[in-house]
Coordinates of C-alpha atoms and ligand atoms in Angstrom, one line a residue:
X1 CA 144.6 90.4 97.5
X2 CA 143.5 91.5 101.1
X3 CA 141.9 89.7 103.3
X4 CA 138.8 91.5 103.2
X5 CA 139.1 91.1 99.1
X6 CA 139.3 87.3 99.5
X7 CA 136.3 87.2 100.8
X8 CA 133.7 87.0 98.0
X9 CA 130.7 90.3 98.1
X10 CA 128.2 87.9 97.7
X11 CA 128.6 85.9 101.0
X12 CA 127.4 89.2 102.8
X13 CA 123.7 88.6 103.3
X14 CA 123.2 92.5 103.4
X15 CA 125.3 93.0 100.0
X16 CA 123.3 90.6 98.3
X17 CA 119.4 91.7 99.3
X18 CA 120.9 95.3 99.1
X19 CA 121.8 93.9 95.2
X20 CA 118.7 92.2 94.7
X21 CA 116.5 95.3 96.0
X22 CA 118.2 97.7 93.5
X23 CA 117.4 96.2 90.7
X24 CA 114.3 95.0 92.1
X25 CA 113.1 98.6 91.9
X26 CA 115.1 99.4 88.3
X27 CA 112.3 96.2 87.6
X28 CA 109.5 97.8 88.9
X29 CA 109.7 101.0 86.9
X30 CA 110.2 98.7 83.7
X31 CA 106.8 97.1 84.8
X32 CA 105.0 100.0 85.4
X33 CA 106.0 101.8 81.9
X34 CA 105.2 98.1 79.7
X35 CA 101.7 98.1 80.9
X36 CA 100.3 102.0 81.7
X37 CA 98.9 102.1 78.4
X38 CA 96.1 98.9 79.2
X39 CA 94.1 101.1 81.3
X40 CA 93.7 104.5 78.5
X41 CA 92.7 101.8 75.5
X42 CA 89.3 103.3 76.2
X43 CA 90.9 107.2 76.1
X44 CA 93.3 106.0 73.4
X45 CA 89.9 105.1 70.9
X46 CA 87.8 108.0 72.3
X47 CA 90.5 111.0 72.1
X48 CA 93.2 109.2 69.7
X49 CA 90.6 107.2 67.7
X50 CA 92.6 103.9 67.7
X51 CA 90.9 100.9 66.5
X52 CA 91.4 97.6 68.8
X53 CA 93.8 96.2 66.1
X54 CA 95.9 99.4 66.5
X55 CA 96.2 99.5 69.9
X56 CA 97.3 95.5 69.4
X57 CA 99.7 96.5 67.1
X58 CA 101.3 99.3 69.1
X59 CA 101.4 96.9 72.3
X60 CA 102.5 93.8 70.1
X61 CA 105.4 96.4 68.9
X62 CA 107.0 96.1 72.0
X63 CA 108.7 93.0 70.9
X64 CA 109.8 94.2 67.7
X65 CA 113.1 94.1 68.1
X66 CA 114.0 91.7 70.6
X67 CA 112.0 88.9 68.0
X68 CA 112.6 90.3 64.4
X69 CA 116.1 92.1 65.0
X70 CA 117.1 89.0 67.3
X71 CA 117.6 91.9 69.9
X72 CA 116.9 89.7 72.9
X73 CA 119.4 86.8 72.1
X74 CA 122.5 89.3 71.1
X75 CA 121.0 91.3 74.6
X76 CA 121.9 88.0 76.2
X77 CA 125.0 87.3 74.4
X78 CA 126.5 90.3 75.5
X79 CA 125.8 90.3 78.9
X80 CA 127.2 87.2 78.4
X81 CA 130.4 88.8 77.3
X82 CA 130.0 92.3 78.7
X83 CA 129.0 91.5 81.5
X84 CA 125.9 93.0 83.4
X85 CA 127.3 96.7 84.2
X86 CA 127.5 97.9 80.8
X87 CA 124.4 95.8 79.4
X88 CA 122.4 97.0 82.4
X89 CA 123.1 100.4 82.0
X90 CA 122.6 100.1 78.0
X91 CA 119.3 98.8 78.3
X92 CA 118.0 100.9 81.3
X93 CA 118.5 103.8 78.6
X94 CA 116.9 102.4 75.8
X95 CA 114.0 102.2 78.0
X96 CA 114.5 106.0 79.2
X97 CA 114.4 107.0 75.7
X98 CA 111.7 104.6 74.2
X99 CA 109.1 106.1 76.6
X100 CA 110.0 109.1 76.1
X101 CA 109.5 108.4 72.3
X102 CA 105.8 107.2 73.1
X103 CA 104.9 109.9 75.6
X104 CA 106.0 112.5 72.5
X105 CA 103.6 110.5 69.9
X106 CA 100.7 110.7 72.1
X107 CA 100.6 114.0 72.9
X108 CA 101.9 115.8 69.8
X109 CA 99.6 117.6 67.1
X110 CA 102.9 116.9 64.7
X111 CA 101.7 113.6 63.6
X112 CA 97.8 114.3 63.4
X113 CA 95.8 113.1 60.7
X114 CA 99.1 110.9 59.0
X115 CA 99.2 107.7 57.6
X116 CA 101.7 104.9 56.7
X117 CA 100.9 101.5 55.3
X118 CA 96.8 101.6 56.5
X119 CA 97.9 103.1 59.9
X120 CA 97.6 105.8 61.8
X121 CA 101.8 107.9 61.7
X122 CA 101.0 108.5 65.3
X123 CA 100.7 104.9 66.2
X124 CA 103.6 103.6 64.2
X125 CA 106.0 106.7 66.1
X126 CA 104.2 105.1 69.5
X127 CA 104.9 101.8 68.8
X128 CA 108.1 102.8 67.9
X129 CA 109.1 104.1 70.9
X130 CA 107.4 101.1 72.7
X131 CA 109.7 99.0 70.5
X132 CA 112.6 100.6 71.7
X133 CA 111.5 100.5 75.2
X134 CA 110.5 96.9 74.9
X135 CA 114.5 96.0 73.7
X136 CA 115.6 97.6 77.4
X137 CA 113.3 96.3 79.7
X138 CA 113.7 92.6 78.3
X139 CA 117.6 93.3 78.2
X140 CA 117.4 94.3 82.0
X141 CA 114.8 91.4 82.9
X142 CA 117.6 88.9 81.6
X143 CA 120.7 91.0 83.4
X144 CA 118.6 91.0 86.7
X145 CA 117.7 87.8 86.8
X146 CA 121.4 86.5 86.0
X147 CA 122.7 89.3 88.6
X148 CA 120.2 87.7 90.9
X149 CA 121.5 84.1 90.1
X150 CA 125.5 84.7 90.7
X151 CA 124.6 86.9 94.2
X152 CA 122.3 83.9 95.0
X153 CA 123.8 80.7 93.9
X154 CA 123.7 78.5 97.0
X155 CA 121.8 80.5 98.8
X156 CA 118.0 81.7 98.3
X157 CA 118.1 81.8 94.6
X158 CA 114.5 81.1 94.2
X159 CA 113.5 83.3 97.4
X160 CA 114.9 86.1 95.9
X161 CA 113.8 85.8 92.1
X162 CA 110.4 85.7 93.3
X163 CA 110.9 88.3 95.6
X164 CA 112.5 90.3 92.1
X165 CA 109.8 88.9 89.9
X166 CA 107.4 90.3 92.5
X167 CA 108.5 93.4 93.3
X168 CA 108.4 94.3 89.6
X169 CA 104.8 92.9 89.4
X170 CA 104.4 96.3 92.0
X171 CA 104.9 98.4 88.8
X172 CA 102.3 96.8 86.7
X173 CA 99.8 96.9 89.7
X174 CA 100.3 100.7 89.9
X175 CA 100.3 101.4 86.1
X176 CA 97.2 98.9 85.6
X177 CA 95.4 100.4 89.0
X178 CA 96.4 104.0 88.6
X179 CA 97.1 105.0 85.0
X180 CA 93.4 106.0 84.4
X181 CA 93.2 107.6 87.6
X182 CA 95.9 109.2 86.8
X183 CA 95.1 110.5 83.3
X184 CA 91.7 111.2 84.9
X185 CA 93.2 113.8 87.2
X186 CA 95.1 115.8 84.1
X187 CA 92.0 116.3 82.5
X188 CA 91.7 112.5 80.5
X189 CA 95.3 113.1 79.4
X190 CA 96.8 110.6 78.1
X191 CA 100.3 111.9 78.2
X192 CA 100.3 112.2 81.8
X193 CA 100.9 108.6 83.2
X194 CA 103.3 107.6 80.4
X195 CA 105.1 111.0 81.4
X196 CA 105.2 109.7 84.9
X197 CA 106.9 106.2 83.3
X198 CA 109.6 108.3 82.3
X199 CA 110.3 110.0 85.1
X200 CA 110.2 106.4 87.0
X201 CA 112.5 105.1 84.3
X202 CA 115.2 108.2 84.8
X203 CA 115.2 106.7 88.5
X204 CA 115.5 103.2 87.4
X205 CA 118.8 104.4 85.5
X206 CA 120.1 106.1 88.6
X207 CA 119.3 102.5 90.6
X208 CA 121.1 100.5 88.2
X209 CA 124.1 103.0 88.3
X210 CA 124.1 102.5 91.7
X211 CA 123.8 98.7 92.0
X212 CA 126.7 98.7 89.3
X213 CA 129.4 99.7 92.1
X214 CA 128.0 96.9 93.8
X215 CA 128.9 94.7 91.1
X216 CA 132.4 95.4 90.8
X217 CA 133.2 95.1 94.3
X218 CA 131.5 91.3 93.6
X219 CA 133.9 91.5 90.9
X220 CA 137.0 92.6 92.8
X221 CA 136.3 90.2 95.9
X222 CA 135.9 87.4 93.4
X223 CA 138.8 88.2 91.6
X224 CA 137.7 88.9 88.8
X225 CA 139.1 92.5 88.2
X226 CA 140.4 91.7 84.4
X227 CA 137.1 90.3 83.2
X228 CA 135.7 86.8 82.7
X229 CA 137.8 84.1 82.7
X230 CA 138.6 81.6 79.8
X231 CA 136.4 79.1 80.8
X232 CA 134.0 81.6 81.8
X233 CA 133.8 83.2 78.1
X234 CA 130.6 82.3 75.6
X235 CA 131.1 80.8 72.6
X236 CA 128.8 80.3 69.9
X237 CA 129.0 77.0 69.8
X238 CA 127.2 77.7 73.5
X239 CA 123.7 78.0 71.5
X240 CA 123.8 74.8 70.0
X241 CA 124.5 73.1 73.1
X242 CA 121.7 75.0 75.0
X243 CA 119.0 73.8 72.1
X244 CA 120.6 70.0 72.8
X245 CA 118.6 70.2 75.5
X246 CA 115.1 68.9 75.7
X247 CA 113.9 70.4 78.5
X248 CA 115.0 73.7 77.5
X249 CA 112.5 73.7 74.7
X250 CA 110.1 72.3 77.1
X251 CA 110.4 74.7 79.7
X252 CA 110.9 77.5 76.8
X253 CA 107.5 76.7 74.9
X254 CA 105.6 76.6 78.2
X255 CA 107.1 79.9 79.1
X256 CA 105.8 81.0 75.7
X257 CA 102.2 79.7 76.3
X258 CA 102.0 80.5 80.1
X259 CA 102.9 84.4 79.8
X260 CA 100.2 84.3 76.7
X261 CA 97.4 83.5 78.7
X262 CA 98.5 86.5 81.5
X263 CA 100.5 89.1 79.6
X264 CA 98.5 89.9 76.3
X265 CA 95.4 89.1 79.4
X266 CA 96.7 92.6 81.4
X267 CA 96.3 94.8 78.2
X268 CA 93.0 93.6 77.4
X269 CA 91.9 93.0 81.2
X270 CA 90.7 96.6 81.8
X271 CA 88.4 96.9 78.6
X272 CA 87.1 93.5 79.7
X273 CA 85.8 94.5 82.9
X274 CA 84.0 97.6 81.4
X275 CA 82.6 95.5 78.4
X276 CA 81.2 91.8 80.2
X277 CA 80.9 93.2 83.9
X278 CA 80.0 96.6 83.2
X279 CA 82.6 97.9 85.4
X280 CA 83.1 102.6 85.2
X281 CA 85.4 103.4 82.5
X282 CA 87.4 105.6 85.3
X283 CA 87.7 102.1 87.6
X284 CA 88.5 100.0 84.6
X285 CA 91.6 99.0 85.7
X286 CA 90.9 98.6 89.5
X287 CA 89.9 94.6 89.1
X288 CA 92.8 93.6 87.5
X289 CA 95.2 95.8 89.1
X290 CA 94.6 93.0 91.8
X291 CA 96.2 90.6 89.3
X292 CA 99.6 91.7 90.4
X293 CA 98.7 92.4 93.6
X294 CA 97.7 88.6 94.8
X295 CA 100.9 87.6 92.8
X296 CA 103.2 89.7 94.9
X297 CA 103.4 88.2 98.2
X298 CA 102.5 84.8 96.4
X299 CA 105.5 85.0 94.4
X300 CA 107.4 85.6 97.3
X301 CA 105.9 82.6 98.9
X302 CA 106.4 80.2 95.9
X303 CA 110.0 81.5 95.7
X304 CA 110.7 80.6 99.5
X305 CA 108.4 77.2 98.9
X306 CA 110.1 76.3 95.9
X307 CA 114.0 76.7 97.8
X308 CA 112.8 74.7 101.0
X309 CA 110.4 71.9 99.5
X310 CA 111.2 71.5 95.6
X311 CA 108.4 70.7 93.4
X312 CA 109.1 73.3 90.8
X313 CA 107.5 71.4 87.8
X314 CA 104.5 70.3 89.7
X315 CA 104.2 74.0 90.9
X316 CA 104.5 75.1 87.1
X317 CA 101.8 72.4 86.3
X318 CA 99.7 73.7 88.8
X319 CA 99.6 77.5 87.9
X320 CA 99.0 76.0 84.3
X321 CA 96.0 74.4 85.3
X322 CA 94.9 77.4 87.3
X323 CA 95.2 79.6 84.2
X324 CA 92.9 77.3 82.0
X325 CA 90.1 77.3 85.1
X326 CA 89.9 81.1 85.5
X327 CA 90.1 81.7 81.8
X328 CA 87.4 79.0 81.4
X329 CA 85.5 81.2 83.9
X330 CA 86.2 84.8 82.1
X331 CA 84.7 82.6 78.6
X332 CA 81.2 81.9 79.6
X333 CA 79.3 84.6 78.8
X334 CA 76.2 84.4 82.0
X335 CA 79.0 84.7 84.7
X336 CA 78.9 88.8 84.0
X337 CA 79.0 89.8 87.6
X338 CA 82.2 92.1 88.8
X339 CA 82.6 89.3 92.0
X340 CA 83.1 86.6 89.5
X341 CA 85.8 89.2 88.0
X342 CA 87.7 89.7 91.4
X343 CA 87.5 85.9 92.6
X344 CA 89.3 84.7 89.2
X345 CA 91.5 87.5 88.7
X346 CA 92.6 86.5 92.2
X347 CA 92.5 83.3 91.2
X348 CA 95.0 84.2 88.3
X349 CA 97.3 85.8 90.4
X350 CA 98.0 82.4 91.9
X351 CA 98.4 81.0 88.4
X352 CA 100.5 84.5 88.2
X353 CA 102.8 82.9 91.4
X354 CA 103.2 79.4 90.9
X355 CA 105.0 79.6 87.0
X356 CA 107.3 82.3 87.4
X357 CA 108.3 81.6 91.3
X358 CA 109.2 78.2 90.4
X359 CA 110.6 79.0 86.1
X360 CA 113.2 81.0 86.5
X361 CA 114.7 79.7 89.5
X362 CA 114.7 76.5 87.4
X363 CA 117.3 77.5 84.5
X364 CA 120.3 77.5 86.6
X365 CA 119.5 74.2 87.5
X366 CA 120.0 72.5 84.1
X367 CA 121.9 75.5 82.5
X368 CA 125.6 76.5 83.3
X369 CA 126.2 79.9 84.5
X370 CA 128.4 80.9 82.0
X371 CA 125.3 80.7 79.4
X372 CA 123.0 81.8 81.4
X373 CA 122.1 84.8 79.6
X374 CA 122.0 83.5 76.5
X375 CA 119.9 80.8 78.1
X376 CA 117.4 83.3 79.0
X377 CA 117.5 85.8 76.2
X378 CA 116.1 82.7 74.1
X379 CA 113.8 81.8 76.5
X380 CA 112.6 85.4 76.5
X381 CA 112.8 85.5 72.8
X382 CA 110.5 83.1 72.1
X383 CA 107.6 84.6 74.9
X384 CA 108.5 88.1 73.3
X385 CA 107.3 86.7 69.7
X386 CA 104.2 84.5 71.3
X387 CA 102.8 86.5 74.4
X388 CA 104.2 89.8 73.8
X389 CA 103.7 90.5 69.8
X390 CA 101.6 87.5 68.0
X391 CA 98.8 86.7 70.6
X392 CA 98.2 90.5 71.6
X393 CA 98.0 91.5 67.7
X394 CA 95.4 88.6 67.4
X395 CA 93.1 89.2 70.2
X396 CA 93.2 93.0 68.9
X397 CA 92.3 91.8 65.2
X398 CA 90.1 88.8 66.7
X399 CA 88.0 91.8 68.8
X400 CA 87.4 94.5 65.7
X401 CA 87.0 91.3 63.1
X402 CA 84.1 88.8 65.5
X403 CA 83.6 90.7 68.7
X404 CA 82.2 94.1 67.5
X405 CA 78.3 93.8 69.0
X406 CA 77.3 97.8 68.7
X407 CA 78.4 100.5 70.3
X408 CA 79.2 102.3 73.7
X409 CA 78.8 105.4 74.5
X410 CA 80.3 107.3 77.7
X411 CA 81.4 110.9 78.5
X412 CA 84.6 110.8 77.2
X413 CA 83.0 109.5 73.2
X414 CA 81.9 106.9 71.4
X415 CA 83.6 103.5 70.9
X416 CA 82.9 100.1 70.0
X417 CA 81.0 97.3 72.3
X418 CA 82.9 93.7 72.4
X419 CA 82.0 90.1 73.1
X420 CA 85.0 88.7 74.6
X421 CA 83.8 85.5 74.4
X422 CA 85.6 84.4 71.4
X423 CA 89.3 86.3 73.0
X424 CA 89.0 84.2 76.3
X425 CA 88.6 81.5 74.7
X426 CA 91.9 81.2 72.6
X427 CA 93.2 82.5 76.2
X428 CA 91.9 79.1 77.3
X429 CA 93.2 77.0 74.6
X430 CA 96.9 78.5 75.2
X431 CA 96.3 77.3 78.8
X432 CA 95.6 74.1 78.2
X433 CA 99.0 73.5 75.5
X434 CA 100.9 75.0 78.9
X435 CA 99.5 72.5 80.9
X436 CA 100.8 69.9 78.3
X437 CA 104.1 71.2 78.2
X438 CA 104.2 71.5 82.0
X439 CA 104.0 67.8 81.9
X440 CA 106.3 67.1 79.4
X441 CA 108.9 69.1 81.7
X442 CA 107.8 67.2 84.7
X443 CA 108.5 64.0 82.7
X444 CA 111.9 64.7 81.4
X445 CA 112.9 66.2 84.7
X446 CA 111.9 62.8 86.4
X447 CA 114.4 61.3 83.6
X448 CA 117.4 63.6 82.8
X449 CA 117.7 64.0 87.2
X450 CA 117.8 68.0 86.2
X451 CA 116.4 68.3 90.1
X452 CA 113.6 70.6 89.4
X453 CA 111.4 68.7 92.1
X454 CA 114.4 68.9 95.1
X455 CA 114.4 71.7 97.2
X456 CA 117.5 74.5 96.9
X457 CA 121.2 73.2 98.0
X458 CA 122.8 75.9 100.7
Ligands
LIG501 N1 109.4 89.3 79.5 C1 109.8 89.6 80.9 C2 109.5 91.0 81.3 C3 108.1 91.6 81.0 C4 107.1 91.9 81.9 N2 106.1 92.3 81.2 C5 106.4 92.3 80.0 N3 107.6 91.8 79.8 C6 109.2 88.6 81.8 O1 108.4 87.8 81.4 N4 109.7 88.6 83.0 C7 109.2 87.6 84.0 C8 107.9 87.8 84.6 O2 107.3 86.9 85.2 O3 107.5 89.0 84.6

């Protein structure tokens, strides 16, 4: 080995924000695709005549796979094994062709007037698609942040997942904020900004091919040219010993309850605004496109707190807290004007901040790197069947089966009117279990010594 070889990539500062910037961006372009379809939910009932429990089924579809098929916790076994080039690269096509998939079912004729099982063909072939996209971007969300964790260990590690985590939130600002704009300027189509997703995705691909020359030079300075070593290699056994662990379920079933209250939140968010604070149907998404927006540099600033200062469960018990006070707000049905809209949505991208700045960072802290990504496949596993598939079905079901109040009519059609009272209230409930759990963490943190309160070493 040369000299230059014996030193390890990583300990380059400009090799590892180079790293962490890549995939940052193969991130964003995830983001953007798993939430452009919130904003056309009015276009999608109006031209595509999807009820609200269709359109929760479709968006609960994206985690299809990664619960049911177990996709998420093999995706993190195997990068566990494979390692992150060829799981990265696997998964960054699976999202590629997913959207693609979707794009095709919305704008086809092929499928019109089909049913299967009490739903429309067309959104079963969308949600399809969705699904398939949904097994790639999770896969990559686990691969980045474990990349993220090897270039970063000992240094800013949770600097630098907040700055990932944040940067990626830039794609769901611009697909909540522009994707009826967009669709606006095509003539309402609702192909065009999921056609846009794809073309963003086929960059995203190119990125992560890129950051994967990266990665074997980390390999090849580390030595590790022939693969992982011995001790490095997952076993099975691995799981069990991961699920030993209390706060792992802790810190899993808050992550579950947390994203709940924000994720499933996003989809609906736009329809909201239109429905309670009679925001235009064309600036639907323009309130909570700010959601993302606050939580960017916030997340950033968490990240950086959370390495200098500590406090990682107290920050996760405050963003908790913070999501039950602005969904508390979004319940009562006399605060109806748009500035009560902006002030909490910027409220929740605080709540947005705190949890995941100071979450993820927090795994490697209690979990070994070697099962890393199976640590955080079931983590995401278990917020992919909660926040990304059961809640969002609900709240669709809950709208068409309580909320319907009469009817709205606009340019583009008819559709239903909603009371969200009754959807923003479960929203609240979910809250207040995270805050529980956030507790329970900061309890058994204060016991086991896992260091979640001390700030980063390095
Ligand atoms: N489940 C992932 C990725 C994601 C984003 N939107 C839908 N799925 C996740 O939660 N990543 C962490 C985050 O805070 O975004």
């Amino acid at each position: 080995m040369t000299e230059a070889l014996s030193k390890s990539l990583r300990h380059s500062a400009a090799a590892r924000w180079i790293s962490l910037a890549i995939v940052s961006f193969s991130m964003l372009c995830g983001y953007y695709v798993a939430d452009v379809a919130s904003p056309l939910k009015p276009l999608l009932e109006q031209q595509l005549k999807w009820t609200s429990a269709e359109y929760g089924f479709f968006t609960g579809a994206y985690a299809w796979f990664n619960v049911a098929m177990f996709m998420l916790i093999i995706g993190g076994i195997l990068l566990d094994k494979l390692g992150a080039r060829l799981t990265g690269i696997l998964a960054c096509i699976l999202m590629v062709a997913g959207c693609t998939l979707k794009w095709w079912a919305v704008t086809t004729h092929v499928l019109d007037g089909g049913m299967f099982f009490g739903t429309k063909t067309q959104v079963w072939v969308a949600a399809l698609g969705y699904a398939v996209f949904g097994v790639g971007i999770e896969i990559v969300g686990v691969t980045a942040t474990k990349v993220i964790a090897r270039w970063f260990k000992g240094y800013e590690i949770a600097l630098a997942m907040g700055l990932q985590v944040g940067t990626a939130r830039i794609g769901t600002s611009l697909a909540v904020g522009l994707g009826g704009p967009i669709a606006e300027k095509f003539h309402q189509s609702i192909g065009a900004p999921i056609l846009v997703g794809v073309v963003l995705l086929s960059f995203g691909l190119v990125a992560y091919i890129i950051y994967c020359a990266m990665d074997r030079r980390l390999d090849e300075t580390e030595g590790l040219m022939e693969g992982p070593s011995e001790e490095d290699a997952f076993r099975l056994s691995d799981i069990a010993d991961i699920l030993r662990i209390r706060g792992f379920w802790y810190v899993t079933i808050l992550c579950a309850l947390f994203y709940s209250g924000v994720f499933p939140f996003i989809k609906y968010a736009p329809d909201l605004m239109v429905q309670k604070f009679g925001v235009r149907e064309n600036l639907a998404g323009s309130i909570p496109s700010i959601l993302p927006i606050a939580a960017i540099p916030l997340t950033w600033f968490f990240g950086w707190y959370y390495d200098k200062k500590g406090k990682g469960a107290t920050l996760m018990v405050l963003g908790s807290l913070l999501l039950v006070a602005v969904h508390f707000v979004f319940a009562v049905p006399f605060l109806n004007s748009w500035v009560v809209a902006l002030v909490a949505t910027i409220f929740l991208g605080f709540a947005f901040a705190l949890v995941p700045s100071a979450m993820w960072p927090s795994i490697p802290r209690f979990i070994p790197h070697r099962q890393l990504g199976t640590a955080y496949g079931l983590i995401f596993w278990t917020q992919n069947l909660l926040a990304l598939w059961v809640v969002p079905y609900l709240i669709g079901w809950v709208l068409d089966k309580y909320c319907i109040v009469g009817t709205r009519v606009s340019q583009a059609g008819t559709s239903p009117a909603y009371n969200y009272g009754l959807p923003m209230a479960i929203f609240t409930v979910l809250g207040v279990l995270a805050v529980v759990f956030g507790l329970l963490l900061k309890a058994e943190d204060k016991a086991k010594g896992f260091g979640l309160e001390l700030p980063s070493r390095g």
